[in-house]
Coordinates of C-alpha atoms in Angstrom, one line a residue:
R1 CA 5.9 -34.9 -6.5
P2 CA 2.7 -34.2 -8.4
L3 CA 0.1 -32.1 -6.4
S4 CA -3.3 -33.7 -6.2
E5 CA -6.6 -31.9 -6.3
H6 CA -7.5 -32.7 -2.7
H7 CA -4.8 -30.1 -1.6
F8 CA -7.3 -27.4 -2.6
A9 CA -10.6 -26.4 -0.7
D10 CA -12.1 -25.5 -4.0
P11 CA -9.9 -26.9 -6.8
A12 CA -12.5 -26.2 -9.6
A13 CA -12.2 -22.3 -8.7
L14 CA -8.5 -22.2 -8.8
V15 CA -8.1 -21.1 -12.6
K16 CA -10.3 -20.1 -15.2
G17 CA -10.6 -22.9 -18.0
R18 CA -9.5 -26.5 -18.2
Q19 CA -6.4 -25.8 -20.2
K20 CA -4.9 -23.6 -17.5
R21 CA -5.7 -26.4 -14.6
P22 CA -3.5 -28.9 -15.6
P23 CA -0.1 -27.1 -15.0
V24 CA -0.5 -25.7 -11.9
L25 CA -2.2 -28.7 -10.1
L26 CA -0.1 -31.8 -11.6
R27 CA 3.3 -29.8 -12.0
E28 CA 6.0 -31.3 -9.8
Y29 CA 7.2 -29.0 -6.9
R30 CA 10.4 -29.8 -4.8
D31 CA 8.7 -28.2 -1.5
Q32 CA 5.9 -26.4 0.0
N33 CA 7.4 -23.2 -0.9
E34 CA 7.4 -23.6 -4.5
V35 CA 4.0 -24.6 -4.3
M36 CA 3.0 -21.4 -2.8
A37 CA 5.0 -19.1 -5.0
V38 CA 2.2 -19.9 -7.6
F39 CA -0.3 -18.0 -5.6
T40 CA 1.8 -15.9 -2.8
R41 CA 5.2 -14.9 -2.0
A42 CA 6.9 -13.4 1.0
A43 CA 6.4 -9.7 1.6
A44 CA 9.4 -7.6 1.3
R45 CA 10.4 -6.6 4.9
S46 CA 10.0 -2.7 5.5
S47 CA 12.7 -0.6 6.9
L48 CA 10.3 1.3 9.0
G49 CA 9.3 0.6 12.4
L50 CA 6.4 1.8 14.6
A51 CA 8.0 4.9 15.8
D52 CA 7.8 5.8 12.1
F53 CA 4.1 5.8 12.4
A54 CA 3.7 7.8 15.5
F55 CA 0.9 9.8 13.7
V56 CA -1.3 6.7 13.9
E57 CA 0.5 5.2 17.2
E58 CA -2.4 4.0 19.1
D59 CA -3.9 2.3 16.2
A60 CA -0.7 0.7 15.1
Q61 CA -0.6 -0.8 18.8
V62 CA -4.2 -2.0 18.5
L63 CA -3.4 -3.8 15.2
V64 CA -0.1 -5.3 16.6
S65 CA -2.3 -6.8 19.2
L66 CA -4.9 -7.8 17.2
L67 CA -2.7 -9.9 14.6
R68 CA -0.9 -11.5 17.6
N69 CA -3.8 -12.7 19.4
A70 CA -6.0 -13.8 16.1
V71 CA -2.9 -16.0 15.5
A72 CA -2.3 -17.4 18.7
A73 CA -6.1 -18.2 19.3
K74 CA -6.2 -19.6 15.8
E75 CA -9.5 -16.9 15.2
Q76 CA -11.1 -17.2 12.1
G77 CA -12.5 -14.2 10.0
V78 CA -9.6 -11.6 11.2
N79 CA -9.6 -9.0 8.4
V80 CA -8.1 -5.3 8.6
L81 CA -9.2 -2.6 5.9
L82 CA -6.7 -0.1 5.5
Y83 CA -7.6 2.8 3.1
G84 CA -6.5 6.3 2.0
P85 CA -5.1 8.3 -0.5
P86 CA -1.9 6.7 -2.4
G87 CA 1.3 7.5 -0.5
T88 CA 0.0 7.8 2.8
G89 CA 2.1 4.9 3.8
K90 CA -0.8 1.9 4.0
T91 CA 1.1 -1.2 2.5
E92 CA 4.2 0.0 4.6
L93 CA 2.1 0.3 7.8
A94 CA 0.8 -3.4 6.9
K95 CA 4.4 -4.5 7.0
V96 CA 5.4 -2.8 10.0
V97 CA 2.6 -4.4 12.3
A98 CA 3.1 -7.7 10.6
Q99 CA 6.5 -7.3 11.6
A100 CA 6.2 -6.2 15.1
A101 CA 3.3 -8.7 15.7
G102 CA 6.3 -11.5 15.3
L103 CA 4.5 -12.6 12.1
D104 CA 5.7 -13.6 8.5
L105 CA 3.8 -11.5 6.0
Y106 CA 2.8 -13.3 2.6
E107 CA 1.4 -11.1 -0.3
V108 CA -1.1 -12.2 -2.7
E109 CA 0.3 -12.0 -6.3
Y110 CA -0.9 -9.6 -8.6
A111 CA 0.8 -11.2 -11.6
D112 CA 1.5 -14.7 -13.0
R113 CA 4.9 -16.0 -14.0
D114 CA 4.9 -14.4 -17.2
G115 CA 4.2 -10.9 -15.9
N116 CA 0.8 -10.7 -16.9
S117 CA -1.6 -9.0 -14.7
L118 CA -4.1 -11.1 -12.7
S119 CA -7.8 -10.1 -12.7
G120 CA -9.3 -9.4 -9.5
R121 CA -11.3 -12.8 -9.6
D122 CA -7.9 -14.8 -10.2
R123 CA -6.2 -12.6 -7.4
Y124 CA -9.3 -13.7 -5.2
R125 CA -8.7 -17.2 -6.1
S126 CA -4.8 -17.1 -5.1
L127 CA -5.8 -15.4 -1.7
Q128 CA -8.1 -18.5 -1.3
I129 CA -5.5 -21.2 -1.8
A130 CA -2.8 -19.1 0.1
Q131 CA -5.2 -19.3 3.1
V132 CA -5.3 -23.0 2.6
F133 CA -1.5 -23.1 2.4
L134 CA -0.9 -21.1 5.6
K135 CA -3.7 -22.8 7.5
G136 CA -1.6 -24.5 9.6
S137 CA 0.9 -21.6 10.2
T138 CA 1.2 -20.6 13.7
H139 CA 3.3 -17.3 12.7
S140 CA 1.7 -16.1 9.5
A141 CA -0.5 -13.4 8.2
L142 CA -1.4 -12.1 4.7
L143 CA -1.2 -8.8 2.6
F144 CA -3.9 -8.3 -0.1
D145 CA -3.0 -5.1 -1.9
E146 CA -4.9 -3.0 -4.2
V147 CA -7.9 -4.9 -3.6
E148 CA -10.6 -2.3 -5.5
D149 CA -10.8 -4.8 -8.7
V150 CA -11.4 -7.8 -6.2
F151 CA -14.8 -6.7 -4.9
P152 CA -18.2 -6.6 -7.2
P153 CA -18.4 -3.5 -9.0
I154 CA -21.0 -1.0 -8.0
S155 CA -22.5 1.8 -10.2
S156 CA -21.0 4.9 -10.4
E157 CA -24.0 6.6 -9.1
A158 CA -24.1 4.4 -6.1
A159 CA -20.3 5.0 -5.5
Q160 CA -21.0 8.9 -5.7
L161 CA -23.9 8.5 -3.2
M162 CA -21.8 6.4 -0.6
A163 CA -19.2 8.8 -0.9
R164 CA -21.3 11.5 0.4
S165 CA -23.3 9.3 2.9
E166 CA -21.8 6.2 4.5
Q167 CA -25.3 5.8 6.0
L168 CA -27.1 4.6 2.7
S169 CA -28.2 1.0 2.2
A170 CA -26.3 -0.6 -0.2
P171 CA -28.7 -1.6 -3.4
A172 CA -30.0 -5.3 -3.7
S173 CA -27.8 -7.2 -5.5
H174 CA -28.6 -10.5 -7.5
S175 CA -24.5 -11.4 -8.2
V176 CA -24.5 -14.5 -6.3
S177 CA -20.8 -15.1 -7.6
G178 CA -19.8 -11.4 -6.0
K179 CA -21.2 -11.5 -2.8
A180 CA -20.8 -15.0 -2.1
W181 CA -17.1 -14.9 -2.8
V182 CA -16.0 -12.2 -0.7
N183 CA -18.5 -12.9 2.1
Q184 CA -16.9 -16.4 2.6
I185 CA -13.4 -15.0 2.8
L186 CA -14.2 -12.3 5.2
E187 CA -16.2 -15.0 7.7
S188 CA -14.0 -17.9 7.7
N189 CA -10.3 -17.2 6.5
T190 CA -8.1 -19.0 9.0
V191 CA -5.4 -16.6 8.1
P192 CA -5.4 -12.9 9.5
T193 CA -5.4 -10.7 6.3
L194 CA -4.6 -6.9 5.6
W195 CA -6.7 -5.5 2.9
V196 CA -5.3 -2.3 1.2
T197 CA -7.1 0.0 -0.8
N198 CA -6.9 3.6 -2.2
R199 CA -10.5 4.1 -3.1
I200 CA -12.9 2.7 0.0
E201 CA -16.1 4.0 -1.8
Q202 CA -15.5 1.5 -4.5
I203 CA -16.7 -1.3 -1.8
D204 CA -20.1 -1.9 -0.8
P205 CA -20.8 -1.1 2.6
A206 CA -22.1 -4.5 3.4
F207 CA -18.5 -5.8 2.7
R208 CA -17.1 -2.8 5.0
R209 CA -19.1 -4.0 7.9
R210 CA -17.6 -7.4 7.8
F211 CA -13.9 -6.6 8.4
A212 CA -12.4 -6.5 12.2
Y213 CA -10.8 -3.1 12.3
H214 CA -10.8 0.2 9.7
L215 CA -8.1 2.4 9.4
E216 CA -7.9 5.5 7.3
L217 CA -4.8 6.6 6.7
R218 CA -4.4 10.3 5.5
S219 CA -1.3 12.3 4.4
P220 CA 1.1 12.2 7.4
P221 CA 2.1 15.7 9.1
P222 CA 5.4 16.8 7.9
G223 CA 7.6 15.8 10.5
A224 CA 6.5 12.2 9.9
R225 CA 6.9 12.2 6.4
E226 CA 10.3 13.6 6.6
G227 CA 11.4 10.9 9.1
V228 CA 10.1 8.4 6.6
V229 CA 12.1 10.0 3.7
R230 CA 15.2 10.0 5.9
K231 CA 14.6 6.3 6.8
T232 CA 14.1 5.2 3.3
L233 CA 17.1 7.3 2.0
E234 CA 19.4 5.8 4.7
G235 CA 22.7 5.1 3.3
V236 CA 22.4 7.3 0.1
Q237 CA 24.5 10.4 -0.1
V238 CA 22.1 13.2 -0.2
S239 CA 21.6 16.6 1.3
D240 CA 19.0 17.8 3.7
A241 CA 17.6 20.0 1.4
F242 CA 16.9 17.3 -1.2
V243 CA 15.5 15.4 2.0
A244 CA 12.9 18.4 2.4
K245 CA 12.2 18.5 -1.3
L246 CA 11.1 14.9 -1.2
T247 CA 9.2 15.4 1.8
A248 CA 7.4 18.0 0.2
R249 CA 6.5 15.8 -2.5
K250 CA 2.7 14.7 -2.2
G251 CA 1.8 11.1 -2.5
L252 CA 5.5 9.8 -2.8
T253 CA 5.6 6.4 -1.4
P254 CA 8.9 4.8 0.1
A255 CA 8.6 2.2 -2.5
Q256 CA 8.8 4.8 -5.1
I257 CA 11.9 6.4 -3.3
R258 CA 13.8 3.0 -3.1
T259 CA 12.9 2.2 -6.8
A260 CA 14.4 5.8 -7.8
V261 CA 17.3 4.9 -5.5
R262 CA 17.9 1.3 -7.2
F263 CA 18.1 3.4 -10.6
A264 CA 20.3 5.9 -9.3
R265 CA 22.8 3.5 -8.0
L266 CA 22.8 1.5 -11.3
A267 CA 22.9 4.6 -13.5
S268 CA 25.7 5.9 -11.8
A269 CA 29.4 5.1 -12.1
P270 CA 31.2 3.3 -9.0
E271 CA 32.3 6.1 -6.7
S272 CA 36.1 5.1 -7.3
T273 CA 36.0 5.9 -11.0
I274 CA 33.0 8.3 -11.4
D275 CA 35.7 10.9 -12.6
V276 CA 36.8 8.7 -15.4
Q277 CA 33.5 7.3 -16.5
V278 CA 31.4 10.2 -16.7
D279 CA 32.4 12.8 -19.4
G280 CA 30.3 16.0 -20.9
E281 CA 30.0 19.4 -19.5
G282 CA 26.5 18.6 -18.2
M283 CA 27.6 15.9 -16.1
T284 CA 30.6 17.7 -14.7
A285 CA 28.6 20.3 -13.8
I286 CA 26.6 17.8 -11.9
L287 CA 29.5 16.5 -10.3
A288 CA 30.6 19.8 -9.1
G289 CA 28.9 19.2 -6.1
G290 CA 30.5 15.8 -5.5
R291 CA 28.7 12.3 -5.6
P292 CA 25.5 13.5 -3.7
L293 CA 24.4 16.0 -6.2
L294 CA 24.7 13.1 -9.1
M295 CA 22.4 10.8 -7.0
E296 CA 20.0 13.8 -6.4
S297 CA 20.0 14.5 -10.0
L298 CA 19.3 10.9 -11.0
I299 CA 16.9 10.6 -8.3
E300 CA 15.0 13.5 -9.3
R301 CA 15.2 12.3 -13.2
Q302 CA 13.3 9.0 -12.2
L303 CA 10.9 10.5 -10.3
K304 CA 10.0 12.9 -12.7
N305 CA 9.9 10.5 -15.6
A306 CA 7.8 7.8 -13.6
D307 CA 5.2 11.0 -13.0
V308 CA 4.7 11.6 -16.3
A309 CA 4.1 7.9 -17.1
L310 CA 1.7 7.5 -14.2
G311 CA -0.1 10.6 -15.3
N312 CA 0.7 12.6 -11.9
K313 CA 0.8 16.2 -12.7
S314 CA 3.3 18.4 -11.4
E315 CA 2.7 20.7 -8.5
A316 CA 4.2 23.4 -10.6
A317 CA 2.0 22.8 -13.3
G318 CA -1.1 24.0 -10.8
R319 CA -3.3 27.1 -11.3
R320 CA -1.2 30.2 -10.6
S321 CA -2.8 32.1 -7.9
V322 CA -3.5 35.8 -9.0
T323 CA -4.0 37.2 -5.5
T324 CA -2.1 37.5 -2.6
Y325 CA -3.5 37.0 1.1
D326 CA -2.4 38.3 4.4
V327 CA -3.5 37.3 7.7
S328 CA -2.9 40.7 9.4
M329 CA -6.0 41.9 7.3
L330 CA -8.1 39.8 9.4
N331 CA -10.5 41.3 11.8
V332 CA -11.6 38.1 14.1
E333 CA -12.1 37.7 17.8
S334 CA -10.2 34.5 18.7
R335 CA -8.8 33.0 21.9
F336 CA -5.2 32.7 20.2
E337 CA -3.8 35.0 17.9
I338 CA -4.0 34.1 14.3
P339 CA 0.1 33.4 13.6
R340 CA -0.1 31.7 16.7
V341 CA -2.9 29.3 15.1
V342 CA -0.9 29.1 11.5
E343 CA 2.3 27.7 13.4
A344 CA 0.5 25.3 15.1
L345 CA -1.2 24.1 12.1
K346 CA 2.2 23.9 10.2
S347 CA 3.8 21.9 13.0
R348 CA 0.9 19.4 13.4
G349 CA 0.0 19.2 9.8
H350 CA -3.7 19.2 10.9
G351 CA -6.4 20.7 13.1
S352 CA -10.0 21.7 13.1
L353 CA -11.3 25.4 13.0
C354 CA -14.6 26.3 14.6
F355 CA -16.7 29.3 13.7

C-alpha cells in the first residue's frame, strides 16, 4: 500500500528536493523488505570465520559479545569503528562478527536504483531510515562501509595535525548540519552499527570519541593472509604457487579475489568443452598445464587490469634498490642472534625492536 510519511523519523530529510520525495514515499510496496531495499540491503554472507581472524582473535570475540548483548538488551548508541589500510579485512571482519553473534547484517546503500553513487549526506539519510525499519528487529545489525564522505569535512591542515597527534582538540565548528547529524545517530541509534573506513584521520576526534569500540586492522601476518586467500579460492583449481603469489599482493581483498574468480569462470570455457572452444597458440600454451593454469592466467589478468583502473602501482614498478645488505656485517650485542630475530619477524609478520 502507499507508504505514509509517519513511517519515517524525519521524512523531510529523506531525500533532497521535492521532486525526488513522492516516488519514494508514495510508491506502492509489496512488503517491508521491498521498502527496505530502497535504503538498505542484506549484506552478502562471508565465507570466512572467526578462525580466519586469529590475528585479532580477542578483539573479534569482544565484538561478538558486544553485538549480541547490545541487541538482547536493546541498548542504544552502540557503534563500532573499524579502520585501517585497504585490504586488511575490515568489511569481512564486520560480516564475520555479525554472523558469529547470530545477527542478520544489513548494508547501507551506496548507490540508487539507477546505479548512481549516493552522496555522503544521502547515505547518512539511508542509514537513518534503515534504523527506523530495523528498530523492532531482535536480531539485526547494520554495516556502514566507506564512511569517510559521511562525516563533515575537516581542513587538510587539521587532518595532517591530527594524524601526527591524536591529542589535539578539534577546532570549533559552526556547521550545525554537520555535527548535529552525526552526533544524533552515534548517541541514539537503536540498531548496532559497524562503521568501516580506510582513513580515520578524516574523522574529527569529537566523533571518534562517541564510538563504543575502535579497532585498527593492519596488514595480517603472512600465515593469516594465506589462510584467507585459500578460503576465498576454495573450489577453484589453482596451484599452491599461485596462492602464494596472491598472498604476497599487498592490499588484495577477498572481494577482489571473488570478483576475479567470477570473471575467470565466465571467461573460460566449460571444462568438458574447453579443448574444442579455445584456439590459438597462446591459449594452447596456457592449456598445456591444464585448466588450473587457465584459471590462474584469467584471475591474474583481471587483477592486473583492475589495478591499472584503480591507479594501484605495481610492486615491480617501485624504485630498484641499488645496494645490497648483509646482516652478517652487523656488529651488535643482542640477547638473540640476528638471523633468529629475522626469522621470528618473518613468521609473525610484526614485532618491535628496542635499541
